[in-house]
Amino acid sequence: MAPVAEEINAAGSNADLDRRGNDGIAITDYKVKRWNPTVIKVKWSHHKRSPHKFTIWLRNVKTQDYYKARDTVWTSNGHIQFGLGSLNHKTGEYQIVLTKWRHYGDVYARSSTFHIWSSDFS
């Protein structure tokens, strides 16, 4: 995807979030690697005022249910990889959501949507 298209896509996925200038965490890239098993790789940017840790969730776009992908993620790492174990074979359209530590209602950043297929669990 072209850099401009990626920026437009990211802006659209975060359009409903309030202005959060001090959080400073933004998803810069993510990839759904359809290996056996499927994994998701996420990269983010941050600055010195960013929280030291946060939680990563997978959000089902249709049902609005949240599934905890990683409980504690250290901001300074800048990247992480995780599997689909938290979804318990639930297919659908999902977003990656970075939130305040253990609190899915306080969103820092959200990805564009992507599909999880039944073949991703095999």
XYZ file of C-alpha atoms in Angstrom:
122
model
C 0.000 0.000 0.000
C 1.304 3.451 -0.852
C 2.420 5.632 2.087
C -0.300 8.225 1.429
C -2.985 5.521 1.292
C -1.666 4.064 4.553
C -1.898 7.479 6.242
C -5.466 7.978 5.004
C -6.396 4.454 6.146
C -4.843 5.001 9.593
C -6.526 8.386 9.959
C -9.878 6.841 9.077
C -9.460 4.039 11.597
C -8.740 6.564 14.371
C -11.240 9.211 13.237
C -13.606 8.631 16.164
C -10.910 8.924 18.846
C -10.623 12.114 20.869
C -7.487 14.225 20.514
C -4.897 12.558 22.737
C -1.692 14.497 22.171
C 0.070 13.352 25.342
C -0.379 9.596 24.764
C 1.929 9.627 21.786
C 1.363 5.982 20.850
C 0.465 5.382 17.207
C 0.382 2.184 15.167
C 2.896 2.672 12.370
C 2.586 -0.751 10.740
C 0.936 -4.115 11.182
C 0.904 -7.339 9.226
C -1.238 -10.444 9.492
C 1.226 -13.238 8.657
C -0.811 -16.207 7.497
C 1.699 -18.839 8.525
C 0.953 -21.991 10.439
C -0.078 -20.680 12.931
C -1.136 -17.186 11.835
C 0.524 -14.345 13.762
C 0.054 -10.599 13.836
C 3.055 -8.269 13.892
C 2.528 -4.714 15.147
C 4.886 -1.723 15.206
C 4.189 1.570 16.960
C 5.799 4.924 17.585
C 5.983 6.692 20.938
C 7.656 9.613 22.709
C 8.906 10.442 26.205
C 5.419 11.331 27.539
C 3.908 8.037 26.334
C 2.720 5.587 28.993
C 5.324 2.961 29.884
C 2.983 0.044 29.189
C -0.320 -0.698 27.506
C -2.550 -3.615 26.467
C -3.233 -4.910 22.944
C -6.730 -6.125 22.082
C -8.360 -7.604 19.001
C -11.763 -5.972 18.484
C -14.471 -7.684 16.470
C -15.919 -4.893 14.333
C -19.381 -6.477 14.008
C -19.984 -7.546 17.627
C -17.769 -4.886 19.282
C -16.300 -7.641 21.502
C -12.714 -7.220 22.719
C -10.238 -10.115 23.020
C -7.029 -9.523 24.954
C -4.110 -10.347 22.636
C -1.336 -9.173 24.989
C -1.907 -8.068 28.576
C 1.264 -6.094 29.215
C 3.241 -4.522 26.387
C 6.198 -2.264 27.154
C 6.002 0.894 25.072
C 9.754 1.175 24.577
C 9.883 -2.102 22.589
C 8.231 -0.499 19.556
C 7.065 -3.829 18.102
C 5.514 -7.156 19.060
C 4.209 -10.377 17.553
C 1.255 -12.399 18.862
C -1.013 -15.262 17.854
C -4.774 -15.665 17.635
C -5.265 -17.787 20.766
C -7.502 -15.224 22.456
C -10.066 -15.400 19.629
C -10.986 -19.028 20.318
C -11.688 -19.729 16.601
C -13.967 -16.690 16.150
C -13.690 -15.507 12.544
C -14.666 -12.063 11.315
C -13.453 -8.554 10.700
C -11.104 -7.251 13.387
C -9.034 -4.256 14.432
C -5.924 -4.093 16.589
C -6.563 -1.733 19.513
C -3.878 -0.295 21.819
C -5.318 0.826 25.147
C -4.434 1.977 28.599
C -3.043 -0.995 30.520
C -5.867 -3.514 31.121
C -8.593 -1.022 30.222
C -10.147 -1.476 26.751
C -12.331 1.608 27.122
C -9.360 4.013 27.089
C -8.074 3.713 23.504
C -4.702 5.091 22.389
C -4.665 3.796 18.796
C -6.600 1.544 16.468
C -5.655 -0.169 13.198
C -7.648 -0.393 10.023
C -9.841 -3.496 9.719
C -8.684 -6.898 8.515
C -10.254 -10.357 8.229
C -9.559 -13.426 10.297
C -10.604 -16.545 8.394
C -11.220 -20.076 9.668
C -8.044 -21.157 7.832
C -6.046 -18.839 10.139
C -6.693 -21.210 13.037
C -5.425 -24.391 11.387
